[in-house]
PDB file of C-alpha atoms in Angstrom:
ATOM      1  CA  ASP U   1       0.000   0.000   0.000  1.00  0.00           C
ATOM      2  CA  ARG U   2       1.054   3.604  -0.525  1.00  0.00           C
ATOM      3  CA  ASP U   3      -0.132   6.703   1.327  1.00  0.00           C
ATOM      4  CA  VAL U   4      -1.065   9.982  -0.352  1.00  0.00           C
ATOM      5  CA  THR U   5       2.602  11.016  -0.577  1.00  0.00           C
ATOM      6  CA  GLY U   6       3.465   7.908  -2.570  1.00  0.00           C
ATOM      7  CA  VAL U   7       5.488   6.361   0.275  1.00  0.00           C
ATOM      8  CA  GLN U   8       4.950   2.625   0.629  1.00  0.00           C
ATOM      9  CA  THR U   9       3.231   1.686   3.881  1.00  0.00           C
ATOM     10  CA  CYS U  10       2.334  -1.542   5.612  1.00  0.00           C
ATOM     11  CA  ALA U  11      -1.376  -2.235   6.114  1.00  0.00           C
ATOM     12  CA  LEU U  12      -1.784  -3.962   9.473  1.00  0.00           C
ATOM     13  CA  PRO U  13      -4.868  -6.048  10.243  1.00  0.00           C
ATOM     14  CA  ILE U  14      -7.190  -4.488  12.819  1.00  0.00           C
ATOM     15  CA  TRP U  15      -8.943  -6.791  15.274  1.00  0.00           C
ATOM     16  CA  ILE U  16     -12.351  -5.322  16.029  1.00  0.00           C
ATOM     17  CA  GLY U  17     -13.668  -7.877  18.502  1.00  0.00           C
ATOM     18  CA  GLY U  18     -17.128  -9.294  19.039  1.00  0.00           C
ATOM     19  CA  GLN U  19     -16.289 -12.836  17.980  1.00  0.00           C
ATOM     20  CA  PRO U  20     -14.760 -15.501  20.261  1.00  0.00           C
ATOM     21  CA  GLN U  21     -11.899 -17.670  19.071  1.00  0.00           C
ATOM     22  CA  ARG U  22     -12.652 -21.070  20.623  1.00  0.00           C
ATOM     23  CA  THR U  23     -10.744 -24.331  20.349  1.00  0.00           C
ATOM     24  CA  ILE U  24     -11.747 -27.454  22.261  1.00  0.00           C
ATOM     25  CA  TYR U  25      -9.183 -30.207  22.886  1.00  0.00           C
ATOM     26  CA  ASP U  26      -9.351 -33.799  24.135  1.00  0.00           C
ATOM     27  CA  GLN U  27      -6.945 -34.666  26.979  1.00  0.00           C
ATOM     28  CA  GLN U  28      -8.142 -38.293  26.914  1.00  0.00           C
ATOM     29  CA  GLY U  29      -7.758 -38.750  30.676  1.00  0.00           C
ATOM     30  CA  SER U  30      -4.286 -37.276  30.804  1.00  0.00           C
ATOM     31  CA  GLU U  31      -3.302 -34.591  33.324  1.00  0.00           C
ATOM     32  CA  SER U  32      -0.887 -33.051  30.859  1.00  0.00           C
ATOM     33  CA  GLN U  33      -1.035 -29.265  30.592  1.00  0.00           C
ATOM     34  CA  THR U  34      -0.320 -29.487  26.860  1.00  0.00           C
ATOM     35  CA  PRO U  35      -3.453 -29.361  24.674  1.00  0.00           C
ATOM     36  CA  GLY U  36      -4.372 -32.716  23.150  1.00  0.00           C
ATOM     37  CA  ALA U  37      -6.207 -33.586  19.959  1.00  0.00           C
ATOM     38  CA  VAL U  38      -8.554 -30.918  18.578  1.00  0.00           C
ATOM     39  CA  LEU U  39     -12.250 -31.752  18.927  1.00  0.00           C
ATOM     40  CA  ARG U  40     -13.839 -28.551  17.645  1.00  0.00           C
ATOM     41  CA  VAL U  41     -12.699 -25.131  16.476  1.00  0.00           C
ATOM     42  CA  GLU U  42     -14.462 -21.801  16.055  1.00  0.00           C
ATOM     43  CA  GLY U  43     -17.318 -21.942  13.584  1.00  0.00           C
ATOM     44  CA  GLN U  44     -17.454 -25.723  13.260  1.00  0.00           C
ATOM     45  CA  ALA U  45     -20.693 -27.638  13.692  1.00  0.00           C
ATOM     46  CA  PRO U  46     -21.192 -29.660  16.893  1.00  0.00           C
ATOM     47  CA  CYS U  47     -18.980 -32.714  17.175  1.00  0.00           C
ATOM     48  CA  GLN U  48     -19.755 -36.183  18.533  1.00  0.00           C
ATOM     49  CA  ASP U  49     -18.495 -35.283  22.020  1.00  0.00           C
ATOM     50  CA  GLN U  50     -21.349 -33.807  24.081  1.00  0.00           C
ATOM     51  CA  ALA U  51     -19.066 -32.411  26.786  1.00  0.00           C
ATOM     52  CA  ALA U  52     -16.942 -30.683  24.144  1.00  0.00           C
ATOM     53  CA  ASN U  53     -20.054 -29.051  22.694  1.00  0.00           C
ATOM     54  CA  GLN U  54     -21.165 -27.942  26.164  1.00  0.00           C
ATOM     55  CA  ALA U  55     -17.770 -26.377  26.757  1.00  0.00           C
ATOM     56  CA  TYR U  56     -17.832 -24.679  23.348  1.00  0.00           C
ATOM     57  CA  ASP U  57     -21.252 -23.198  24.128  1.00  0.00           C
ATOM     58  CA  GLY U  58     -20.241 -22.155  27.641  1.00  0.00           C
ATOM     59  CA  LEU U  59     -17.105 -20.408  26.425  1.00  0.00           C
ATOM     60  CA  GLY U  60     -19.239 -18.630  23.859  1.00  0.00           C
ATOM     61  CA  ALA U  61     -21.843 -17.609  26.435  1.00  0.00           C
ATOM     62  CA  THR U  62     -19.125 -16.156  28.652  1.00  0.00           C
ATOM     63  CA  TYR U  63     -17.572 -14.245  25.770  1.00  0.00           C
ATOM     64  CA  SER U  64     -20.985 -12.954  24.680  1.00  0.00           C
ATOM     65  CA  PHE U  65     -21.808 -11.705  28.175  1.00  0.00           C
ATOM     66  CA  PHE U  66     -18.562  -9.797  28.685  1.00  0.00           C
ATOM     67  CA  TRP U  67     -18.590  -8.408  25.143  1.00  0.00           C
ATOM     68  CA  THR U  68     -22.250  -7.339  25.093  1.00  0.00           C
ATOM     69  CA  VAL U  69     -22.409  -5.901  28.609  1.00  0.00           C
ATOM     70  CA  PHE U  70     -18.891  -4.503  29.080  1.00  0.00           C
ATOM     71  CA  ALA U  71     -17.450  -4.401  25.532  1.00  0.00           C
ATOM     72  CA  ARG U  72     -14.681  -6.653  26.871  1.00  0.00           C
ATOM     73  CA  ASP U  73     -13.016  -8.632  24.095  1.00  0.00           C
ATOM     74  CA  SER U  74     -12.326 -11.973  25.757  1.00  0.00           C
ATOM     75  CA  ILE U  75     -10.488 -12.742  28.974  1.00  0.00           C
ATOM     76  CA  ASP U  76      -7.661 -10.248  28.546  1.00  0.00           C
ATOM     77  CA  ALA U  77      -9.820  -7.588  26.818  1.00  0.00           C
ATOM     78  CA  ALA U  78      -7.623  -8.004  23.731  1.00  0.00           C
ATOM     79  CA  GLY U  79      -9.140 -10.981  21.914  1.00  0.00           C
ATOM     80  CA  MET U  80      -7.394 -13.821  23.782  1.00  0.00           C
ATOM     81  CA  PRO U  81      -8.286 -17.223  22.259  1.00  0.00           C
ATOM     82  CA  MET U  82     -10.532 -19.316  24.504  1.00  0.00           C
ATOM     83  CA  LEU U  83      -9.119 -22.812  24.903  1.00  0.00           C
ATOM     84  CA  GLY U  84     -11.040 -25.625  26.555  1.00  0.00           C
ATOM     85  CA  LEU U  85      -9.244 -28.855  27.469  1.00  0.00           C
ATOM     86  CA  MET U  86     -11.755 -31.675  27.944  1.00  0.00           C
ATOM     87  CA  HIS U  87     -11.600 -35.019  29.773  1.00  0.00           C
ATOM     88  CA  TYR U  88      -8.761 -33.889  32.034  1.00  0.00           C
ATOM     89  CA  GLY U  89      -7.646 -36.698  34.332  1.00  0.00           C
ATOM     90  CA  ARG U  90      -9.568 -39.816  35.253  1.00  0.00           C
ATOM     91  CA  LYS U  91     -12.930 -38.960  36.842  1.00  0.00           C
ATOM     92  CA  TYR U  92     -11.387 -35.638  37.846  1.00  0.00           C
ATOM     93  CA  PRO U  93     -13.941 -33.809  40.069  1.00  0.00           C
ATOM     94  CA  ASN U  94     -13.096 -30.230  39.177  1.00  0.00           C
ATOM     95  CA  ALA U  95     -12.685 -27.588  36.480  1.00  0.00           C
ATOM     96  CA  PHE U  96     -10.083 -24.848  36.626  1.00  0.00           C
ATOM     97  CA  TRP U  97      -8.396 -21.919  34.902  1.00  0.00           C
ATOM     98  CA  ASP U  98      -4.625 -22.441  34.833  1.00  0.00           C
ATOM     99  CA  GLY U  99      -3.582 -18.789  34.577  1.00  0.00           C
ATOM    100  CA  ALA U 100      -1.887 -19.423  31.236  1.00  0.00           C
ATOM    101  CA  GLY U 101      -4.860 -19.270  28.870  1.00  0.00           C
ATOM    102  CA  HIS U 102      -6.384 -22.725  29.333  1.00  0.00           C
ATOM    103  CA  MET U 103      -9.560 -23.941  31.013  1.00  0.00           C
ATOM    104  CA  PHE U 104      -9.505 -27.582  32.061  1.00  0.00           C
ATOM    105  CA  PHE U 105     -12.643 -29.700  32.409  1.00  0.00           C
ATOM    106  CA  GLY U 106     -12.807 -32.857  34.472  1.00  0.00           C
ATOM    107  CA  ASP U 107     -15.511 -35.429  33.803  1.00  0.00           C
ATOM    108  CA  GLY U 108     -16.324 -35.667  37.511  1.00  0.00           C
ATOM    109  CA  ASP U 109     -16.328 -38.633  39.858  1.00  0.00           C
ATOM    110  CA  GLY U 110     -20.113 -39.013  39.835  1.00  0.00           C
ATOM    111  CA  GLN U 111     -20.388 -38.223  43.546  1.00  0.00           C
ATOM    112  CA  ILE U 112     -18.894 -34.788  44.214  1.00  0.00           C
ATOM    113  CA  LEU U 113     -19.181 -33.491  40.665  1.00  0.00           C
ATOM    114  CA  THR U 114     -20.535 -34.777  37.394  1.00  0.00           C
ATOM    115  CA  GLN U 115     -19.562 -33.409  33.960  1.00  0.00           C
ATOM    116  CA  THR U 116     -18.115 -29.970  34.736  1.00  0.00           C
ATOM    117  CA  ALA U 117     -18.756 -28.628  31.222  1.00  0.00           C
ATOM    118  CA  ALA U 118     -22.504 -28.816  31.902  1.00  0.00           C
ATOM    119  CA  GLY U 119     -22.457 -25.710  34.107  1.00  0.00           C
ATOM    120  CA  ILE U 120     -22.498 -22.379  32.255  1.00  0.00           C
ATOM    121  CA  ASP U 121     -21.984 -20.609  35.580  1.00  0.00           C
ATOM    122  CA  VAL U 122     -18.992 -22.847  36.348  1.00  0.00           C
ATOM    123  CA  ILE U 123     -17.423 -21.942  32.999  1.00  0.00           C
ATOM    124  CA  GLY U 124     -18.154 -18.266  33.594  1.00  0.00           C
ATOM    125  CA  HIS U 125     -16.677 -18.605  37.087  1.00  0.00           C
ATOM    126  CA  GLU U 126     -13.409 -20.121  35.916  1.00  0.00           C
ATOM    127  CA  LEU U 127     -12.914 -17.725  33.005  1.00  0.00           C
ATOM    128  CA  THR U 128     -13.568 -14.790  35.333  1.00  0.00           C
ATOM    129  CA  HIS U 129     -10.494 -15.892  37.280  1.00  0.00           C
ATOM    130  CA  GLY U 130      -8.667 -14.940  34.090  1.00  0.00           C
ATOM    131  CA  VAL U 131     -10.437 -11.580  33.922  1.00  0.00           C
ATOM    132  CA  THR U 132      -9.502 -10.902  37.561  1.00  0.00           C
ATOM    133  CA  GLN U 133      -5.920 -11.963  36.829  1.00  0.00           C
ATOM    134  CA  HIS U 134      -5.678  -9.386  34.048  1.00  0.00           C
ATOM    135  CA  GLU U 135      -7.345  -6.602  36.040  1.00  0.00           C
ATOM    136  CA  ALA U 136      -6.633  -6.635  39.801  1.00  0.00           C
ATOM    137  CA  ASN U 137      -4.583  -9.857  40.099  1.00  0.00           C
ATOM    138  CA  LEU U 138      -6.063 -10.407  43.567  1.00  0.00           C
ATOM    139  CA  THR U 139      -3.771 -12.463  45.803  1.00  0.00           C
ATOM    140  CA  TYR U 140      -5.285 -15.901  46.343  1.00  0.00           C
ATOM    141  CA  SER U 141      -5.333 -15.951  50.146  1.00  0.00           C
ATOM    142  CA  GLY U 142      -7.117 -14.165  52.970  1.00  0.00           C
ATOM    143  CA  GLN U 143      -9.763 -11.585  52.107  1.00  0.00           C
ATOM    144  CA  SER U 144      -8.244 -10.805  48.714  1.00  0.00           C
ATOM    145  CA  GLY U 145      -8.455 -14.510  47.860  1.00  0.00           C
ATOM    146  CA  ALA U 146     -12.078 -14.641  48.975  1.00  0.00           C
ATOM    147  CA  LEU U 147     -12.725 -11.550  46.830  1.00  0.00           C
ATOM    148  CA  ASN U 148     -11.066 -13.354  43.912  1.00  0.00           C
ATOM    149  CA  GLU U 149     -13.469 -16.273  44.346  1.00  0.00           C
ATOM    150  CA  SER U 150     -16.413 -13.938  44.814  1.00  0.00           C
ATOM    151  CA  MET U 151     -15.669 -12.075  41.566  1.00  0.00           C
ATOM    152  CA  SER U 152     -15.870 -15.412  39.770  1.00  0.00           C
ATOM    153  CA  ASP U 153     -19.213 -16.256  41.382  1.00  0.00           C
ATOM    154  CA  VAL U 154     -20.602 -12.756  40.764  1.00  0.00           C
ATOM    155  CA  PHE U 155     -19.855 -12.840  37.043  1.00  0.00           C
ATOM    156  CA  GLY U 156     -20.365 -16.592  36.682  1.00  0.00           C
ATOM    157  CA  ILE U 157     -23.968 -16.290  37.901  1.00  0.00           C
ATOM    158  CA  GLN U 158     -24.519 -13.341  35.559  1.00  0.00           C
ATOM    159  CA  VAL U 159     -23.260 -15.391  32.609  1.00  0.00           C
ATOM    160  CA  LYS U 160     -25.849 -18.029  33.508  1.00  0.00           C
ATOM    161  CA  GLN U 161     -28.617 -15.463  34.022  1.00  0.00           C
ATOM    162  CA  TYR U 162     -27.748 -13.736  30.744  1.00  0.00           C
ATOM    163  CA  ALA U 163     -27.698 -17.004  28.780  1.00  0.00           C
ATOM    164  CA  LEU U 164     -31.037 -18.150  30.253  1.00  0.00           C
ATOM    165  CA  GLY U 165     -32.744 -14.751  30.117  1.00  0.00           C
ATOM    166  CA  GLN U 166     -33.251 -14.600  33.878  1.00  0.00           C
ATOM    167  CA  ASP U 167     -33.777 -11.521  36.011  1.00  0.00           C
ATOM    168  CA  VAL U 168     -32.690 -11.201  39.638  1.00  0.00           C
ATOM    169  CA  HIS U 169     -35.930 -12.710  40.928  1.00  0.00           C
ATOM    170  CA  SER U 170     -36.230 -15.683  38.573  1.00  0.00           C
ATOM    171  CA  SER U 171     -32.593 -16.746  39.109  1.00  0.00           C
ATOM    172  CA  ASP U 172     -31.882 -19.396  41.756  1.00  0.00           C
ATOM    173  CA  TRP U 173     -28.534 -17.702  42.602  1.00  0.00           C
ATOM    174  CA  LEU U 174     -26.990 -21.157  42.964  1.00  0.00           C
ATOM    175  CA  ILE U 175     -23.462 -21.876  41.775  1.00  0.00           C
ATOM    176  CA  GLY U 176     -22.796 -25.303  40.263  1.00  0.00           C
ATOM    177  CA  ALA U 177     -26.336 -26.672  40.383  1.00  0.00           C
ATOM    178  CA  ASP U 178     -25.838 -28.354  36.984  1.00  0.00           C
ATOM    179  CA  THR U 179     -22.546 -30.010  37.888  1.00  0.00           C
ATOM    180  CA  VAL U 180     -22.865 -31.345  41.444  1.00  0.00           C
ATOM    181  CA  GLY U 181     -23.217 -35.027  42.180  1.00  0.00           C
ATOM    182  CA  PRO U 182     -25.399 -36.571  44.908  1.00  0.00           C
ATOM    183  CA  ALA U 183     -22.850 -35.799  47.648  1.00  0.00           C
ATOM    184  CA  LEU U 184     -23.204 -32.034  47.170  1.00  0.00           C
ATOM    185  CA  ARG U 185     -26.724 -31.481  45.904  1.00  0.00           C
ATOM    186  CA  PRO U 186     -28.386 -29.157  45.240  1.00  0.00           C
ATOM    187  CA  ALA U 187     -25.384 -26.867  44.533  1.00  0.00           C
ATOM    188  CA  LEU U 188     -21.866 -25.814  45.471  1.00  0.00           C
ATOM    189  CA  ARG U 189     -22.801 -22.386  46.830  1.00  0.00           C
ATOM    190  CA  SER U 190     -25.789 -20.101  47.261  1.00  0.00           C
ATOM    191  CA  MET U 191     -25.341 -16.364  46.822  1.00  0.00           C
ATOM    192  CA  LYS U 192     -28.867 -15.753  48.121  1.00  0.00           C
ATOM    193  CA  GLN U 193     -28.431 -17.836  51.272  1.00  0.00           C
ATOM    194  CA  PRO U 194     -24.752 -18.639  51.902  1.00  0.00           C
ATOM    195  CA  GLY U 195     -24.363 -21.754  54.009  1.00  0.00           C
ATOM    196  CA  SER U 196     -27.464 -23.483  52.622  1.00  0.00           C
ATOM    197  CA  ALA U 197     -26.283 -24.928  49.289  1.00  0.00           C
ATOM    198  CA  ASN U 198     -25.534 -28.451  50.556  1.00  0.00           C
ATOM    199  CA  ALA U 199     -24.928 -30.440  53.734  1.00  0.00           C
ATOM    200  CA  TYR U 200     -21.273 -29.332  53.889  1.00  0.00           C
ATOM    201  CA  ASP U 201     -21.743 -25.673  52.963  1.00  0.00           C
ATOM    202  CA  ASP U 202     -20.060 -23.572  55.676  1.00  0.00           C
ATOM    203  CA  GLN U 203     -20.146 -20.181  53.965  1.00  0.00           C
ATOM    204  CA  PRO U 204     -20.958 -17.233  56.245  1.00  0.00           C
ATOM    205  CA  ALA U 205     -23.461 -14.636  55.034  1.00  0.00           C
ATOM    206  CA  ASP U 206     -21.866 -11.743  56.945  1.00  0.00           C
ATOM    207  CA  MET U 207     -18.768 -10.762  58.912  1.00  0.00           C
ATOM    208  CA  ASN U 208     -20.163 -12.237  62.130  1.00  0.00           C
ATOM    209  CA  GLY U 209     -19.351 -15.629  60.626  1.00  0.00           C
ATOM    210  CA  TYR U 210     -16.037 -14.680  59.008  1.00  0.00           C
ATOM    211  CA  VAL U 211     -13.441 -17.424  59.461  1.00  0.00           C
ATOM    212  CA  PRO U 212      -9.955 -15.950  60.114  1.00  0.00           C
ATOM    213  CA  GLY U 213      -7.503 -17.891  57.976  1.00  0.00           C
ATOM    214  CA  GLY U 214     -10.437 -19.735  56.429  1.00  0.00           C
ATOM    215  CA  ASP U 215     -10.655 -21.146  52.934  1.00  0.00           C
ATOM    216  CA  VAL U 216     -11.228 -18.559  50.219  1.00  0.00           C
ATOM    217  CA  HIS U 217     -14.283 -20.499  49.019  1.00  0.00           C
ATOM    218  CA  THR U 218     -15.769 -20.210  52.510  1.00  0.00           C
ATOM    219  CA  ASN U 219     -15.352 -16.494  53.194  1.00  0.00           C
ATOM    220  CA  SER U 220     -16.358 -15.557  49.636  1.00  0.00           C
ATOM    221  CA  GLY U 221     -19.954 -16.008  50.801  1.00  0.00           C
ATOM    222  CA  ILE U 222     -19.797 -12.560  52.419  1.00  0.00           C
ATOM    223  CA  PRO U 223     -19.109 -10.422  49.305  1.00  0.00           C
ATOM    224  CA  ASN U 224     -21.295 -12.835  47.298  1.00  0.00           C
ATOM    225  CA  HIS U 225     -24.224 -12.057  49.558  1.00  0.00           C
ATOM    226  CA  ALA U 226     -23.542  -8.309  49.326  1.00  0.00           C
ATOM    227  CA  PHE U 227     -23.810  -8.508  45.530  1.00  0.00           C
ATOM    228  CA  TYR U 228     -27.025 -10.507  45.731  1.00  0.00           C
ATOM    229  CA  ILE U 229     -28.574  -7.890  48.037  1.00  0.00           C
ATOM    230  CA  VAL U 230     -27.529  -5.016  45.755  1.00  0.00           C
ATOM    231  CA  ALA U 231     -28.837  -6.732  42.617  1.00  0.00           C
ATOM    232  CA  SER U 232     -32.111  -7.910  44.188  1.00  0.00           C
ATOM    233  CA  THR U 233     -32.721  -4.495  45.745  1.00  0.00           C
ATOM    234  CA  LEU U 234     -32.387  -2.814  42.362  1.00  0.00           C
ATOM    235  CA  GLY U 235     -34.429  -5.486  40.564  1.00  0.00           C
ATOM    236  CA  GLY U 236     -34.427  -6.118  36.831  1.00  0.00           C
ATOM    237  CA  GLN U 237     -31.368  -7.850  35.459  1.00  0.00           C
ATOM    238  CA  ALA U 238     -28.177  -8.139  37.465  1.00  0.00           C
ATOM    239  CA  TRP U 239     -26.139  -6.613  34.641  1.00  0.00           C
ATOM    240  CA  ASP U 240     -28.298  -3.475  34.459  1.00  0.00           C
ATOM    241  CA  ALA U 241     -26.464  -1.697  37.278  1.00  0.00           C
ATOM    242  CA  ALA U 242     -25.078  -4.030  39.937  1.00  0.00           C
ATOM    243  CA  GLY U 243     -22.872  -5.940  37.481  1.00  0.00           C
ATOM    244  CA  PRO U 244     -21.353  -2.815  35.890  1.00  0.00           C
ATOM    245  CA  ILE U 245     -20.630  -1.355  39.346  1.00  0.00           C
ATOM    246  CA  TRP U 246     -18.753  -4.516  40.354  1.00  0.00           C
ATOM    247  CA  TYR U 247     -16.964  -4.638  37.009  1.00  0.00           C
ATOM    248  CA  ALA U 248     -15.859  -1.008  37.305  1.00  0.00           C
ATOM    249  CA  ALA U 249     -14.583  -1.715  40.816  1.00  0.00           C
ATOM    250  CA  LEU U 250     -12.677  -4.797  39.627  1.00  0.00           C
ATOM    251  CA  ALA U 251     -11.009  -2.717  36.907  1.00  0.00           C
ATOM    252  CA  ASP U 252     -10.338   0.248  39.209  1.00  0.00           C
ATOM    253  CA  PRO U 253      -6.576   1.022  39.476  1.00  0.00           C
ATOM    254  CA  GLN U 254      -7.003   1.538  43.215  1.00  0.00           C
ATOM    255  CA  LEU U 255      -8.021  -2.094  43.738  1.00  0.00           C
ATOM    256  CA  ARG U 256      -4.750  -3.609  44.945  1.00  0.00           C
ATOM    257  CA  PRO U 257      -3.791  -7.302  44.884  1.00  0.00           C
ATOM    258  CA  ASN U 258      -4.046  -7.515  48.698  1.00  0.00           C
ATOM    259  CA  ALA U 259      -7.408  -5.705  48.913  1.00  0.00           C
ATOM    260  CA  THR U 260      -9.733  -6.383  51.851  1.00  0.00           C
ATOM    261  CA  PHE U 261     -13.508  -6.657  51.688  1.00  0.00           C
ATOM    262  CA  ARG U 262     -13.769  -3.094  52.991  1.00  0.00           C
ATOM    263  CA  ASP U 263     -11.332  -1.834  50.344  1.00  0.00           C
ATOM    264  CA  PHE U 264     -13.473  -3.316  47.593  1.00  0.00           C
ATOM    265  CA  ALA U 265     -16.707  -2.114  49.204  1.00  0.00           C
ATOM    266  CA  GLN U 266     -15.419   1.462  49.340  1.00  0.00           C
ATOM    267  CA  ILE U 267     -14.418   1.311  45.660  1.00  0.00           C
ATOM    268  CA  THR U 268     -17.896   0.096  44.677  1.00  0.00           C
ATOM    269  CA  LEU U 269     -19.419   2.979  46.626  1.00  0.00           C
ATOM    270  CA  ARG U 270     -17.138   5.498  44.932  1.00  0.00           C
ATOM    271  CA  GLN U 271     -17.894   4.012  41.505  1.00  0.00           C
ATOM    272  CA  VAL U 272     -21.667   4.068  42.008  1.00  0.00           C
ATOM    273  CA  ARG U 273     -21.604   7.653  43.257  1.00  0.00           C
ATOM    274  CA  GLN U 274     -19.533   8.760  40.274  1.00  0.00           C
ATOM    275  CA  THR U 275     -21.864   7.036  37.825  1.00  0.00           C
ATOM    276  CA  TYR U 276     -25.300   7.537  39.356  1.00  0.00           C
ATOM    277  CA  GLY U 277     -24.876  10.175  42.071  1.00  0.00           C
ATOM    278  CA  ALA U 278     -24.527   9.959  45.850  1.00  0.00           C
ATOM    279  CA  GLY U 279     -28.295  10.170  46.418  1.00  0.00           C
ATOM    280  CA  SER U 280     -29.287   7.658  43.743  1.00  0.00           C
ATOM    281  CA  ASP U 281     -31.186   4.421  44.259  1.00  0.00           C
ATOM    282  CA  GLN U 282     -28.109   2.590  43.004  1.00  0.00           C
ATOM    283  CA  ALA U 283     -25.852   4.194  45.628  1.00  0.00           C
ATOM    284  CA  HIS U 284     -28.396   3.424  48.345  1.00  0.00           C
ATOM    285  CA  ALA U 285     -28.530  -0.225  47.232  1.00  0.00           C
ATOM    286  CA  VAL U 286     -24.743  -0.568  47.304  1.00  0.00           C
ATOM    287  CA  GLN U 287     -24.575   0.894  50.806  1.00  0.00           C
ATOM    288  CA  LEU U 288     -27.419  -1.370  51.917  1.00  0.00           C
ATOM    289  CA  GLY U 289     -25.662  -4.440  50.512  1.00  0.00           C
ATOM    290  CA  TRP U 290     -22.406  -3.887  52.356  1.00  0.00           C
ATOM    291  CA  GLU U 291     -24.124  -2.872  55.578  1.00  0.00           C
ATOM    292  CA  ALA U 292     -26.209  -6.053  55.439  1.00  0.00           C
ATOM    293  CA  VAL U 293     -23.053  -8.184  55.496  1.00  0.00           C
ATOM    294  CA  LYS U 294     -21.657  -5.992  58.298  1.00  0.00           C
ATOM    295  CA  ILE U 295     -18.855  -4.322  56.368  1.00  0.00           C
ATOM    296  CA  PRO U 296     -18.785  -0.671  57.468  1.00  0.00           C
ATOM    297  CA  LEU U 297     -18.272   1.979  54.793  1.00  0.00           C
TER     298      LEU U 297
END
């Protein structure tokens, strides 16, 4: 190409976004971190592997949510390919984001978890760990670790609600309901009623039950419940106002890797006041949510 002066120039491709780049691999029971045989790539018709198709759809639902609501182009906001590695391990009862661009899906042991690709919220949860990594990089211990887990539940449940067309009142606010086995039914966690999801659920709903040094999956019930209160107080769809407030707080430069619950709460309050005004219904709902879980602002 040449510009108007006649000087030769190089035309660089411009990535606009709005389209996921998915590849699904088969680990065939291996616990190798290297992607295995390709099962399905972007744009291909469904393959013979049901779990692979579920993962493909779940990756797409997560991309669609973040792109449509926040104009975020994939996990890193720059078009990162979305790679799903299926059939990881033998009856592996988990799914996880490895921090290096891969999401691994276990087939479950049939008791704790069943096929992990069946849960859109689980896929949204794990991929949000990548979003958090690229934004605040919250340290995975203490309150910052519980915040890290909570961010994944907050956006994971919204991915599910968005995909199913649910508002805040029709949603069950359960995490993992489609992937738990008989040992953990009906779900892994409840954002509406922390501590009630299954017989082993020990999540506290407020700071009175906070467990010093506790597992990040336990204490995440506190900020989870705050988000539920904010979203249900405002009504409508969770991504109308509550979701964008949380997303803006997650992306706020003042959110440090070692942030406490109170640090994050104060950032959400500042964000909502800047966007909607200090006397707005949205600001009142945010204050109500944090006060309900006994985090003073």
